[in-house]
Coordinates of C-alpha atoms and ligand atoms in Angstrom, one line a residue:
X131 CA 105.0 67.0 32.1
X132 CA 104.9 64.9 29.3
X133 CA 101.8 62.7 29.2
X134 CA 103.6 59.6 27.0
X135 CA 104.9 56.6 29.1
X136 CA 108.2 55.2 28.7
X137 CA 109.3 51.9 30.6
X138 CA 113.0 50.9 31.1
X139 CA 115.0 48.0 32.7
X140 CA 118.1 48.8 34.7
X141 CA 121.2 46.0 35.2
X142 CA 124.7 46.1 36.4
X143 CA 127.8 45.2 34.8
X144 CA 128.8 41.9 36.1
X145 CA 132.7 40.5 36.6
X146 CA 132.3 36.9 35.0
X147 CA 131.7 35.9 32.1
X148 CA 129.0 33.3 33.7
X149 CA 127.5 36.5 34.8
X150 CA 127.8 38.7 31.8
X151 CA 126.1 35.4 29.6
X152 CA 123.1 35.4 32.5
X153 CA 123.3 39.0 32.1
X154 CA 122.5 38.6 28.4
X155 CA 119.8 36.0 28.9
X156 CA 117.7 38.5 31.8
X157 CA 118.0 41.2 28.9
X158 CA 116.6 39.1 26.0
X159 CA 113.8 38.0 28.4
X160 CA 113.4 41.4 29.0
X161 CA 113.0 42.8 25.5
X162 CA 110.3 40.7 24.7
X163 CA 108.4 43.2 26.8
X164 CA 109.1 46.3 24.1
X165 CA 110.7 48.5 26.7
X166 CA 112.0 52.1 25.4
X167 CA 115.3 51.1 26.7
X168 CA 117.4 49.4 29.0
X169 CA 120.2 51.1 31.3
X170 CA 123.9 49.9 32.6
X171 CA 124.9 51.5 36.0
X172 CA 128.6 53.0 36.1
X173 CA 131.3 52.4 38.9
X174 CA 132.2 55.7 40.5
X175 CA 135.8 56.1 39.3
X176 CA 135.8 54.3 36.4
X177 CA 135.4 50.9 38.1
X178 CA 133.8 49.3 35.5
X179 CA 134.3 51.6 32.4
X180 CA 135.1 49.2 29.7
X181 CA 132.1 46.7 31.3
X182 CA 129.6 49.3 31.1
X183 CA 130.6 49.8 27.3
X184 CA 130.8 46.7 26.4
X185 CA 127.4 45.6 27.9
X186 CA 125.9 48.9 26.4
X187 CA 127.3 47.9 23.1
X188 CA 126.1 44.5 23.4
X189 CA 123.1 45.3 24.6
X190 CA 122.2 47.7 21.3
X191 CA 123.9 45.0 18.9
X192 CA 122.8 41.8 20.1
X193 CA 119.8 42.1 22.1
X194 CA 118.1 45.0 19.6
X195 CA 116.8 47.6 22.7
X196 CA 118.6 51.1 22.5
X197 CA 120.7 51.0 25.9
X198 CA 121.9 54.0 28.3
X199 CA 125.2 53.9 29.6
X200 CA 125.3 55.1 33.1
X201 CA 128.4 58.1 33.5
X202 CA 129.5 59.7 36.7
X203 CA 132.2 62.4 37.4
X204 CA 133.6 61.6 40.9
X205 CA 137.1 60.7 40.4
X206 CA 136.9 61.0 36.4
X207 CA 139.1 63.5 35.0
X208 CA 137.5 65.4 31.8
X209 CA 139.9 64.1 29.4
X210 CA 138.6 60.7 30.4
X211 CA 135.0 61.4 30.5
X212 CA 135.4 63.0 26.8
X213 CA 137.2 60.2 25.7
X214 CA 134.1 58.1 26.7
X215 CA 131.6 60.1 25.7
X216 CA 133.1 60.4 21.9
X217 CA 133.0 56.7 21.9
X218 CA 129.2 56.3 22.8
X219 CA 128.5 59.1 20.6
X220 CA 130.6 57.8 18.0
X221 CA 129.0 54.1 18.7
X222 CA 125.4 55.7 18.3
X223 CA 124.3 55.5 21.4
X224 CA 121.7 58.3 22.5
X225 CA 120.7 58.3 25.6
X226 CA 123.3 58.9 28.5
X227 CA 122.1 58.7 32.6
X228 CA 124.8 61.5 33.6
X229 CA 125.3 61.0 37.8
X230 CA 127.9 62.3 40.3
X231 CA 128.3 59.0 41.8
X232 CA 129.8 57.9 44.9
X233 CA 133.6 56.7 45.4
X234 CA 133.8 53.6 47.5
X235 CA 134.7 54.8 51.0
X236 CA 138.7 55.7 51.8
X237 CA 138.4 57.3 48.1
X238 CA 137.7 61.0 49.0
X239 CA 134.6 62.8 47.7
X240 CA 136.0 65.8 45.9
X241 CA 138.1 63.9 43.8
X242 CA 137.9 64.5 39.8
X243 CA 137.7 67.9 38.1
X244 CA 134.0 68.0 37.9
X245 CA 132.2 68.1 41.0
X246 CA 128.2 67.8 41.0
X247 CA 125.7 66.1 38.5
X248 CA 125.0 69.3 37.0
X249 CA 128.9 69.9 35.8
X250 CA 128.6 66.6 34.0
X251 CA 125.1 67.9 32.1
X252 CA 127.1 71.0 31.0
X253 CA 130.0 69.4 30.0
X254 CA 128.5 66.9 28.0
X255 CA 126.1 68.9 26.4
X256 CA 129.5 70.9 25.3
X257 CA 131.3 68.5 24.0
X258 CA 128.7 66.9 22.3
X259 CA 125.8 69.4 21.7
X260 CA 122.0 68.0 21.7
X261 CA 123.1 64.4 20.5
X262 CA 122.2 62.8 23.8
X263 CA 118.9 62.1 25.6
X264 CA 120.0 62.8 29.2
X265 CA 118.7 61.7 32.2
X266 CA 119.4 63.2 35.8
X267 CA 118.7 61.3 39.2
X268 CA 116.0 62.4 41.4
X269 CA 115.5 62.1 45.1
X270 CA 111.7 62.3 46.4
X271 CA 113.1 61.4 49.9
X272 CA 116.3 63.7 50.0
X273 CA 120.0 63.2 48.8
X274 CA 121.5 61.4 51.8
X275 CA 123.6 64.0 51.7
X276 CA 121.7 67.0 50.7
X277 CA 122.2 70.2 53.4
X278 CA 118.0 70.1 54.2
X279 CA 115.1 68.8 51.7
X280 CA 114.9 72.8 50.1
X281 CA 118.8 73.1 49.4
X282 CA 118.3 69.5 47.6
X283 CA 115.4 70.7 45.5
X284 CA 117.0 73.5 44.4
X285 CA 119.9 71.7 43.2
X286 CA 117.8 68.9 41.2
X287 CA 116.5 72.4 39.1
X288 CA 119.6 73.9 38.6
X289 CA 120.7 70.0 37.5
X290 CA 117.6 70.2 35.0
X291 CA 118.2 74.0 34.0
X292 CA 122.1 72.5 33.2
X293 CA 120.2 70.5 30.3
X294 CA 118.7 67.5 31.5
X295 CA 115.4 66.0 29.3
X296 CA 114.2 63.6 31.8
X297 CA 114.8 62.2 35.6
X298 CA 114.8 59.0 37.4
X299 CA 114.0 58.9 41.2
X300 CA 116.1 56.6 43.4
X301 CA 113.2 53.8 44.7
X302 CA 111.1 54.5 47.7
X303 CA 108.5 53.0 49.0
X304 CA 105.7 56.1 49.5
X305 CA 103.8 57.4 46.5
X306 CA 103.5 60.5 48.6
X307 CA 107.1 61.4 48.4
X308 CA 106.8 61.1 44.7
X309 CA 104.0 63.2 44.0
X310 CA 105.1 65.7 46.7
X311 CA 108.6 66.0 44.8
X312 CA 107.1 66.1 41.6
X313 CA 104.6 68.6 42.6
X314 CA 107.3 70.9 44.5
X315 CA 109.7 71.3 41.4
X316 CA 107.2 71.2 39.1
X317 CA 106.3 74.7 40.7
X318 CA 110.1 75.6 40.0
X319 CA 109.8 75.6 36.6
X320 CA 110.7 71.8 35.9
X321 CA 108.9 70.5 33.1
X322 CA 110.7 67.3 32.2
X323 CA 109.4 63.9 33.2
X324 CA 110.2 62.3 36.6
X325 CA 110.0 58.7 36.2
X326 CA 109.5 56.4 39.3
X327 CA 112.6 54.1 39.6
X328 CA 111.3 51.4 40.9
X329 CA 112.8 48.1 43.2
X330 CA 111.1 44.8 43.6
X331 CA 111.0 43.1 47.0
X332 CA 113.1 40.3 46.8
X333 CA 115.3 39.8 49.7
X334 CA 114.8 41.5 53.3
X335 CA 118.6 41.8 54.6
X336 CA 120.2 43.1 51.2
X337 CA 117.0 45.5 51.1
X338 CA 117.4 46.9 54.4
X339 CA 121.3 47.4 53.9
X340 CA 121.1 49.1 50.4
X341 CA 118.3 51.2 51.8
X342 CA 120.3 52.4 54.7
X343 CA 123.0 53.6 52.5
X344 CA 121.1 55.1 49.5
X345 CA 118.8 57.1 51.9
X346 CA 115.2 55.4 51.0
X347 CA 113.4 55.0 53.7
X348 CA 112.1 51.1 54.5
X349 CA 108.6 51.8 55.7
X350 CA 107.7 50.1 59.5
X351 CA 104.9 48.1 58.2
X352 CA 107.0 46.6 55.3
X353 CA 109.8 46.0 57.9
X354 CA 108.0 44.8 60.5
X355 CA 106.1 42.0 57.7
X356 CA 109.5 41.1 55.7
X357 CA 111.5 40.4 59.4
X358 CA 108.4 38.4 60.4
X359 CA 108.7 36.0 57.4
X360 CA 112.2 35.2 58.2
X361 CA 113.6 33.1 55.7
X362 CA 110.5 32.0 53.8
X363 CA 111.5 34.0 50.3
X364 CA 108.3 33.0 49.0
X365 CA 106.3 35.0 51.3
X366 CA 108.4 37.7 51.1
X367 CA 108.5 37.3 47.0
X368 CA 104.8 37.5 47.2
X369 CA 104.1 40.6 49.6
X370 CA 106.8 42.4 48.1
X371 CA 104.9 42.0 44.8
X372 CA 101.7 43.1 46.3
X373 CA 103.5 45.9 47.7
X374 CA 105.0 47.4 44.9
X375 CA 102.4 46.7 42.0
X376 CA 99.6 48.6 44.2
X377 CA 102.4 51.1 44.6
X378 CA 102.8 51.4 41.2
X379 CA 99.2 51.2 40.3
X380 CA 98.6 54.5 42.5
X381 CA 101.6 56.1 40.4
X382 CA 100.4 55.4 37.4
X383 CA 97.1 56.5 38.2
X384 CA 98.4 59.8 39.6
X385 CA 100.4 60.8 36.5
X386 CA 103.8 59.1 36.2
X387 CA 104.7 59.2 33.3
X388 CA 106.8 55.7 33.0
X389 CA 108.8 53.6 35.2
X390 CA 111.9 52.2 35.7
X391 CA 113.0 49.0 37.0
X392 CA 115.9 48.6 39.2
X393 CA 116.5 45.0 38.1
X394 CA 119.5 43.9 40.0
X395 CA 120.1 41.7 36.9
X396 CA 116.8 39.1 37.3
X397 CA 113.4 39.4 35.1
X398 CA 111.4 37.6 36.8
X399 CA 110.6 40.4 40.1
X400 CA 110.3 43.1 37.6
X401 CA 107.9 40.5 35.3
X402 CA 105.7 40.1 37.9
X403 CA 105.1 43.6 39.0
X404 CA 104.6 44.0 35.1
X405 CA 102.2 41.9 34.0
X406 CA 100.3 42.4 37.6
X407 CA 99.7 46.0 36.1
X408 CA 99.1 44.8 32.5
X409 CA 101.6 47.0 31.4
X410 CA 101.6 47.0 27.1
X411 CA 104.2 44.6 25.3
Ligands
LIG116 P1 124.2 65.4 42.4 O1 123.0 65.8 41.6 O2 125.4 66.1 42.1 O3 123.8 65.6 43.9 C1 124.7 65.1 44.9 C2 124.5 65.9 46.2 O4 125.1 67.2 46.1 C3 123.1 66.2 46.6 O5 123.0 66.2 48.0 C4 122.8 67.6 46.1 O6 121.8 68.3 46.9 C5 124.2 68.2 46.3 N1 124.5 69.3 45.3 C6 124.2 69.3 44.0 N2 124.7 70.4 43.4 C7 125.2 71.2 44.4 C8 125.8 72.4 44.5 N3 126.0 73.2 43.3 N4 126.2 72.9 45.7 C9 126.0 72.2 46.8 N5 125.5 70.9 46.8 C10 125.1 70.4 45.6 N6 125.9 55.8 41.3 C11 127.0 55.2 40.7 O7 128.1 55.3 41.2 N7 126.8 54.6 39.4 C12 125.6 54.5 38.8 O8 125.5 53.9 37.7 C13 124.5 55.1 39.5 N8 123.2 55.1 38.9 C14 122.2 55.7 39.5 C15 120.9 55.8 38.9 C16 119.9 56.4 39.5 C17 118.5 56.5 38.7 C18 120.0 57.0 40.7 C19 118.8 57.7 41.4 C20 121.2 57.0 41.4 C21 122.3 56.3 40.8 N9 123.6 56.3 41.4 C22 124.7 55.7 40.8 C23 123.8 56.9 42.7 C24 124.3 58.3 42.7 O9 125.5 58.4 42.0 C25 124.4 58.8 44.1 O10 123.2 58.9 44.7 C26 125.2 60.1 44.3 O11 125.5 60.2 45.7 C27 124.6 61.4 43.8 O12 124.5 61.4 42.5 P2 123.7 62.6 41.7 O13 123.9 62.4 40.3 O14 122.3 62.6 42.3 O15 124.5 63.9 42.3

């Protein structure tokens, strides 16, 4: 695994113009802190196809840090996913975070003529060669979905083998799952980095929910202390902080080689955990 550290800030595409303009303002905030880039999440579908461009865009143009589009094939036919992939490339954008995604329920699952995370690696890498840095998802606590924990491992190395440079976990909340992960398909034969994503402690309820449905699992002791504060958001702003900077501290120190922030759009969480680990500028 690579020994150089890379740092990235995530954000979604936002429907207003109010929120697009906060947006922009996080983002600025943001790239005073040098990262190596900053990401745009995708809507399954297409949802959001011409918001995640334009933000991207933005993003590079305005703001000055090189931005990764997030792409998923669920319910994306090719000719639409070449289409948008010959307009990043042709934009200059470089790095691409290539995911299945998930269709909103009522939508199907099967739907769109490539199936798996690994059928979009291939099929970008044919249409447009080596030009793009991509990054795959990771799961150190198991796809939600995944048949057992082994099937899921071997399918995050054929993902990698499909032509992946580097990973990003979904958040969780247990170093150990990390390095165990790490560890396990490192002994497959994966040598690409596997950065931490990582998600500030803001809010219990919204926490708990997205946990639920993304598969990370919401340790007891941080449930128990989050439910017991209740509706004092400073408390919970604080432990959550604790929380995740010694977290990170213990990643760090056992070989991550970067991080990623799951920002949900806000600097000041992501700061925090930041300048608690005197990360470099
Ligand atoms: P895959 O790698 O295709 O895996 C999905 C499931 O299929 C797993 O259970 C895997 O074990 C199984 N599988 C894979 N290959 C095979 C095979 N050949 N045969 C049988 N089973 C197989 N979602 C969005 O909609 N938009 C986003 O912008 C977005 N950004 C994300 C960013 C990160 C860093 C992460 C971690 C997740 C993100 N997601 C996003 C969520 C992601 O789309 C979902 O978790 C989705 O359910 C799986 O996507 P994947 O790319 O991991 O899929």
């Amino acid at each position: 695994m690579s020994q150089e550290r890379r740092y990235s800030f995530e954000f979604f595409p936002t429907k207003t113009e109010a929120g697009h303009e906060k947006l922009m303002g996080v983002a600025r905030q943001l790239a005073g802190y040098n990262p190596d880039f900053f990401s745009c999440t995708y809507g399954a579908g297409g949802s959001t196809r011409d918001r995640t461009l334009n933000t991207v865009l933005q993003l590079e143009s305005e703001v000055k840090v090189a931005a990764a589009p997030h792409l998923s094939c669920v319910g994306d036919t090719k000719a639409d996913l070449r289409a948008l992939i010959g307009e990043y490339q042709a934009a200059g954008i470089k790095r691409i975070v290539a995911l299945r995604g998930d269709l909103p329920s009522g939508m199907g699952m099967a739907s769109g003529e490539l199936r798996y995370a690994s059928d979009l690696v291939e099929f970008i890498r044919q249409e447009s060669g080596d030009h793009f840095h991509l990054e795959v998802a990771a799961y150190p606590e198991m796809h939600p979905q995944a048949q057992n924990f082994e099937a899921d491992l071997a399918n995050f190395v054929h993902k990698v083998k499909a032509g992946a440079d580097s990973a990003i976990t979904q958040y969780f909340f247990n170093a150990d799952s990390y390095f165990y992960f790490v560890e396990r398909v490192q002994k497959m034969g994966v040598d690409i980095p596997v950065v931490p994503g990582i998600m500030p402690i803001t809010n219990y309820s919204k926490l708990a929910r997205f946990s639920d449905a993304c598969g990370a699992e919401l340790p007891r002791w941080i449930r128990k202390q989050l439910e017991a504060y209740g509706d004092d958001t400073a408390s919970i702003q604080a432990f959550g902080e604790d929380v995740i900077t010694r977290m990170c501290e213990q990643l760090l120190q056992g070989g991550a080689p970067g991080l990623h922030f799951y920002t949900l759009n806000q600097a000041e969480p992501s700061l925090a955990i930041w300048n608690n680990l005197k990360l470099p500028r």
